[in-house]
XYZ file of C-alpha atoms in Angstrom:
394
model
C 105.971 98.876 89.952
C 108.068 100.979 92.264
C 107.024 104.546 92.433
C 108.964 107.338 93.984
C 106.575 110.295 94.094
C 108.279 112.744 96.407
C 107.965 111.051 99.147
C 112.101 110.614 99.482
C 113.776 107.532 100.623
C 111.495 104.878 103.504
C 114.675 105.154 105.850
C 113.956 109.104 105.548
C 110.778 109.807 106.099
C 110.650 107.680 108.820
C 113.393 109.687 110.712
C 111.261 112.668 109.664
C 108.190 111.870 111.613
C 109.328 110.311 114.558
C 111.041 113.978 115.064
C 107.142 115.323 114.814
C 106.317 112.973 117.764
C 107.227 115.169 121.075
C 107.162 112.071 124.076
C 105.494 109.244 121.780
C 106.465 106.831 120.786
C 109.976 106.847 121.577
C 111.368 104.325 124.609
C 110.864 106.683 127.260
C 107.607 107.075 126.640
C 106.430 103.691 127.842
C 104.317 102.733 131.011
C 106.494 101.847 132.944
C 109.145 103.582 132.100
C 109.811 107.756 132.936
C 108.352 110.144 131.111
C 104.733 108.404 130.829
C 101.855 108.982 132.605
C 98.762 107.029 133.014
C 96.453 109.809 132.924
C 92.836 108.935 134.097
C 94.314 106.109 136.808
C 94.200 103.342 135.288
C 96.030 100.129 135.669
C 100.163 99.933 134.272
C 100.936 96.597 132.713
C 102.487 94.630 134.586
C 104.233 92.158 132.680
C 107.586 91.556 132.091
C 110.459 93.141 129.442
C 109.700 94.360 126.433
C 111.518 92.485 123.126
C 112.843 94.604 120.274
C 111.334 95.188 117.068
C 112.637 94.604 113.880
C 111.606 97.258 112.989
C 113.947 100.052 113.926
C 112.014 103.080 114.793
C 108.977 100.628 116.161
C 108.688 100.267 119.979
C 109.098 97.558 121.837
C 106.792 95.161 122.673
C 105.143 92.609 125.469
C 105.599 88.740 124.153
C 102.706 88.227 126.273
C 100.021 90.792 125.213
C 101.008 92.685 122.553
C 97.309 94.906 123.707
C 99.479 95.205 127.523
C 99.863 99.146 126.850
C 95.432 99.280 125.542
C 94.480 98.931 129.187
C 91.635 101.819 130.566
C 93.139 105.158 130.805
C 96.612 104.280 129.376
C 96.012 107.260 126.847
C 98.811 108.673 125.743
C 99.891 112.792 126.337
C 99.515 113.662 123.415
C 96.041 113.293 123.306
C 95.509 114.046 126.792
C 93.376 117.250 125.199
C 91.830 115.238 122.137
C 87.898 115.493 122.829
C 86.105 112.799 123.497
C 83.908 111.527 120.087
C 82.901 109.246 118.359
C 83.366 109.628 114.220
C 80.682 108.088 112.827
C 81.689 108.027 108.285
C 77.895 107.529 106.069
C 78.939 106.045 103.174
C 76.282 106.922 100.822
C 75.463 110.497 102.675
C 79.353 111.558 102.181
C 79.863 112.451 105.607
C 80.956 112.186 108.786
C 78.236 112.455 112.073
C 80.160 113.702 115.435
C 78.770 111.708 118.809
C 79.608 113.075 122.218
C 79.743 110.057 123.947
C 79.025 111.075 127.373
C 75.424 111.501 126.262
C 74.962 109.741 122.575
C 73.965 112.589 121.250
C 75.116 114.033 117.824
C 76.847 117.048 118.368
C 77.100 118.312 114.621
C 77.668 116.531 110.895
C 80.802 117.038 108.835
C 80.621 116.879 104.914
C 83.464 114.902 103.440
C 84.046 113.774 100.090
C 82.659 110.947 98.177
C 81.814 106.923 99.755
C 83.611 107.467 103.266
C 84.761 104.214 104.510
C 86.581 104.080 107.497
C 88.098 107.140 109.824
C 91.553 106.059 110.767
C 93.978 107.777 113.959
C 97.460 108.006 112.002
C 100.237 106.640 113.393
C 101.593 109.163 115.853
C 97.733 109.738 117.057
C 97.201 113.965 116.256
C 95.262 113.049 113.243
C 92.357 111.429 111.705
C 91.801 109.882 107.928
C 88.405 110.378 106.746
C 89.062 107.715 103.860
C 87.091 108.765 100.476
C 87.370 106.197 98.430
C 85.141 107.534 95.514
C 86.237 110.488 96.691
C 89.949 109.955 95.465
C 90.865 111.875 99.044
C 91.757 111.705 102.532
C 90.134 114.265 104.927
C 92.361 114.841 107.831
C 89.830 115.816 111.332
C 91.762 117.326 114.137
C 91.153 115.339 117.494
C 91.486 118.211 119.647
C 88.921 120.444 117.695
C 86.689 118.017 116.261
C 87.016 120.198 113.171
C 87.727 118.780 109.253
C 91.050 120.231 107.541
C 91.397 120.200 103.432
C 91.497 116.802 102.019
C 94.577 115.597 99.994
C 94.718 114.036 97.312
C 94.765 109.825 97.627
C 93.234 107.096 95.223
C 91.655 104.928 96.091
C 91.513 104.783 99.623
C 89.483 102.109 100.814
C 91.048 101.882 104.173
C 94.447 102.729 105.063
C 97.293 101.725 107.810
C 99.963 102.737 109.560
C 103.812 100.232 109.689
C 104.190 99.648 113.084
C 107.570 102.142 112.838
C 105.369 104.552 111.911
C 107.721 104.894 107.978
C 104.471 104.342 105.735
C 101.166 104.713 105.903
C 99.646 102.188 103.653
C 96.888 102.534 101.527
C 94.180 99.170 100.729
C 93.568 100.653 97.222
C 90.667 97.839 96.906
C 89.421 98.445 93.312
C 92.914 99.441 92.054
C 94.035 95.795 93.883
C 97.513 97.696 95.322
C 99.173 98.517 98.237
C 100.339 102.269 98.577
C 103.022 102.685 101.241
C 102.971 106.763 101.332
C 104.415 109.505 103.549
C 102.090 108.693 106.943
C 102.014 113.165 107.049
C 102.221 114.356 103.542
C 100.437 111.218 101.184
C 103.261 111.104 99.164
C 103.622 107.674 97.096
C 106.641 105.892 98.679
C 106.311 102.776 96.781
C 102.943 100.714 95.233
C 102.785 96.906 95.127
C 100.522 95.404 93.179
C 98.551 92.358 94.510
C 96.684 89.466 93.098
C 93.652 89.331 94.464
C 90.426 91.509 94.290
C 89.119 93.734 97.500
C 92.006 93.994 99.974
C 90.821 95.383 103.510
C 92.044 94.819 106.330
C 95.138 93.845 108.084
C 96.922 92.632 111.053
C 100.850 93.160 112.402
C 103.606 90.129 113.629
C 104.335 91.102 117.265
C 107.812 92.135 115.780
C 106.191 93.857 113.609
C 108.172 92.652 110.521
C 105.674 90.925 108.064
C 101.411 91.527 108.217
C 98.626 89.546 106.813
C 95.913 91.185 103.900
C 92.263 89.994 103.584
C 91.201 90.219 99.837
C 86.995 90.826 100.641
C 85.804 89.630 97.285
C 88.502 86.831 95.787
C 88.596 84.683 99.211
C 92.228 85.228 99.573
C 95.058 86.217 102.625
C 98.003 87.880 102.103
C 101.619 88.230 103.496
C 103.406 91.288 103.014
C 107.143 91.435 104.397
C 106.959 95.190 106.196
C 110.593 95.986 105.710
C 111.145 94.880 101.535
C 106.856 95.352 100.915
C 107.010 92.477 99.151
C 104.609 90.215 98.777
C 105.458 87.446 100.628
C 102.309 84.126 100.255
C 98.930 83.882 98.676
C 96.452 81.872 100.519
C 92.969 81.279 98.624
C 90.306 80.347 101.209
C 88.371 76.557 101.128
C 84.568 77.468 100.969
C 83.376 79.191 97.952
C 82.596 82.365 97.759
C 84.594 83.903 101.143
C 84.715 86.934 101.859
C 87.539 88.078 104.469
C 86.934 91.193 106.764
C 88.552 92.020 109.757
C 91.791 90.507 110.795
C 93.582 90.266 114.595
C 96.024 89.274 115.736
C 95.758 87.349 119.212
C 97.266 88.641 122.451
C 100.197 86.108 122.407
C 101.235 86.350 119.196
C 100.591 82.961 117.840
C 97.186 83.462 116.018
C 95.768 85.689 113.609
C 91.648 85.570 113.477
C 90.113 86.632 109.813
C 86.294 87.346 110.208
C 84.254 85.918 106.909
C 80.819 87.035 106.227
C 80.019 84.584 104.276
C 81.861 81.338 106.136
C 79.676 83.140 109.515
C 83.278 82.677 111.647
C 87.067 82.881 112.011
C 89.620 81.640 110.428
C 92.767 81.125 112.218
C 96.221 81.229 110.810
C 99.212 80.499 111.672
C 101.170 83.596 110.491
C 104.526 82.535 110.810
C 104.377 79.359 108.764
C 101.167 81.308 106.853
C 99.544 78.467 106.529
C 95.716 77.916 107.909
C 94.988 76.178 110.620
C 91.209 75.927 111.511
C 86.851 77.464 111.091
C 85.149 78.773 114.325
C 81.786 79.513 113.563
C 80.592 82.896 115.782
C 77.289 83.952 113.635
C 75.673 84.876 110.377
C 77.646 87.880 108.850
C 81.121 87.736 110.704
C 83.073 91.565 110.269
C 84.220 93.564 113.172
C 87.186 92.481 115.451
C 87.889 94.159 118.335
C 89.542 93.446 121.260
C 88.775 93.888 125.298
C 90.670 96.050 127.428
C 91.830 93.007 129.749
C 92.819 91.495 126.355
C 90.775 88.551 127.579
C 87.862 88.584 124.795
C 87.766 89.632 121.310
C 84.613 91.118 120.402
C 82.560 89.795 116.688
C 79.878 91.410 115.488
C 77.960 89.163 113.850
C 76.478 91.606 110.765
C 74.041 89.387 109.067
C 71.934 89.163 112.363
C 72.470 91.985 114.626
C 74.515 89.899 117.775
C 77.642 90.477 119.361
C 79.713 86.778 119.691
C 82.441 86.605 122.659
C 85.477 84.797 122.032
C 87.213 84.118 124.669
C 91.555 84.150 123.846
C 92.401 81.599 126.427
C 89.758 79.095 125.680
C 90.159 79.615 121.601
C 86.110 79.307 121.423
C 83.151 81.564 122.196
C 82.009 81.188 125.294
C 78.782 83.864 124.212
C 76.613 85.735 122.482
C 74.220 89.174 122.747
C 71.628 90.051 121.228
C 70.959 93.602 119.684
C 67.100 94.311 120.870
C 64.876 94.427 117.401
C 67.693 93.269 115.530
C 70.107 95.674 113.295
C 73.657 95.169 111.179
C 76.833 95.704 114.058
C 79.912 96.351 111.016
C 82.680 98.106 111.830
C 83.794 100.122 115.200
C 85.467 100.398 118.869
C 85.756 100.357 122.303
C 85.894 103.266 124.363
C 87.994 104.523 126.515
C 87.800 102.752 129.701
C 86.912 99.664 128.188
C 82.752 99.668 128.947
C 80.744 100.679 125.993
C 81.446 98.987 122.280
C 80.630 101.356 119.610
C 79.079 99.635 116.098
C 78.413 101.395 113.309
C 75.042 99.222 111.895
C 75.311 99.379 108.318
C 71.856 98.788 106.965
C 70.511 100.475 109.330
C 71.481 103.816 109.416
C 72.321 103.970 112.651
C 74.826 103.445 115.806
C 74.471 100.865 118.596
C 76.257 101.395 121.910
C 76.377 98.150 123.656
C 78.169 97.902 127.581
C 80.823 95.300 127.470
C 79.534 94.595 131.500
C 76.940 92.689 130.003
C 75.692 93.175 126.806
C 72.988 95.852 127.036
C 72.232 98.608 124.311
C 72.796 101.568 125.775
C 71.583 103.430 122.805
C 70.979 103.446 119.284
C 71.916 106.419 117.594
C 69.932 107.955 114.050
C 72.629 108.982 111.967
C 74.067 109.755 107.576
C 73.390 106.505 105.004
C 75.598 103.613 105.373
C 77.528 104.055 108.636
C 80.779 102.145 108.020
C 84.248 102.257 110.237
C 83.909 104.336 112.768
C 86.010 105.578 115.456
C 85.995 106.255 119.073
C 88.491 109.004 119.642
C 90.383 108.908 122.261
C 92.118 105.778 122.494
C 94.707 103.883 124.999
C 98.027 103.077 122.988
C 101.704 104.023 122.301
C 100.983 105.085 118.605
C 97.607 103.844 115.745
C 98.250 101.088 113.231
C 94.982 102.360 111.358
C 91.713 101.002 111.002
C 88.957 101.962 113.376
C 91.462 102.238 116.026
C 93.814 99.583 116.215
C 96.735 100.621 118.963
C 99.723 99.582 120.697
């Protein structure tokens, strides 16, 4: 089904969206190119020339490290004045808890729609979208004031991503079994792609943006989707009975997609180009969220079922350690602070949030929040643009 509901053509929408992005993410706004400033004195990228993307309007990328623009201090000038905050959606309380990361205290609690699942930075970095799944709406939060605006009707927004060219928002409509491509600002529907699986939830994109891989939580499947044509390229059914794939993250060199599986208790590895399953790496019980360190060497894997975080070493291709949350917990989704020193994770079944030192795994704070905290967003963070979820930046 291909539905046009006032969003105009994809090309027209994309041009309009880019015109509204002063300074970013156009070519002149990249590190190493005049116009970009590392606002907090962070390290500049030092690797080679950027490769052209497959999508017009998508900034070039560093093939040796897709996260080269996520170094400490490389916060976009577009959000230089954004308030440092952690936004925690509480699925059972229908609220968002706002935390000051400087001293870990709760500033306020925002009332939003029913069952907020994730807080998602927009592609242009200027808006944080609260995904009110059962409320069938997206509540915008202004990152410069921390205040919520009027919600926009969007059906079944379990999670939200953005195509790397900024042309479309992609709503993971889990119950509807659809990927819904929408205008990234107005959320008007551009195209509806029905999917043959249950529980679409997380995704990540190929280095050049040409395709993305999606996990289907309730049917244990993976999808490969063409970004430009918005068509389904393939389906993989995971071989373990009862698999529940969760977060998806690509390796810095772009060669491996990792998919956390909370039933298989580890990471599936996928060759994205061939769309072929290549292995399963154990991490811990209830493997769930995946977050890359600011130096691109490590991926933090939250193991919700055992209250631990696995340190996955990209170079070695295997875990090199594990941190235990004192007293246990249920680490789920989250993000890394702008300076890379703190890993923030929601405690899904404990109505709390964990702030964990990335230096030694020490628990810095355990903060009480609403019931059922899920996809929290740490903001602002380094990067030129956002691909969505709780903050996947390039």
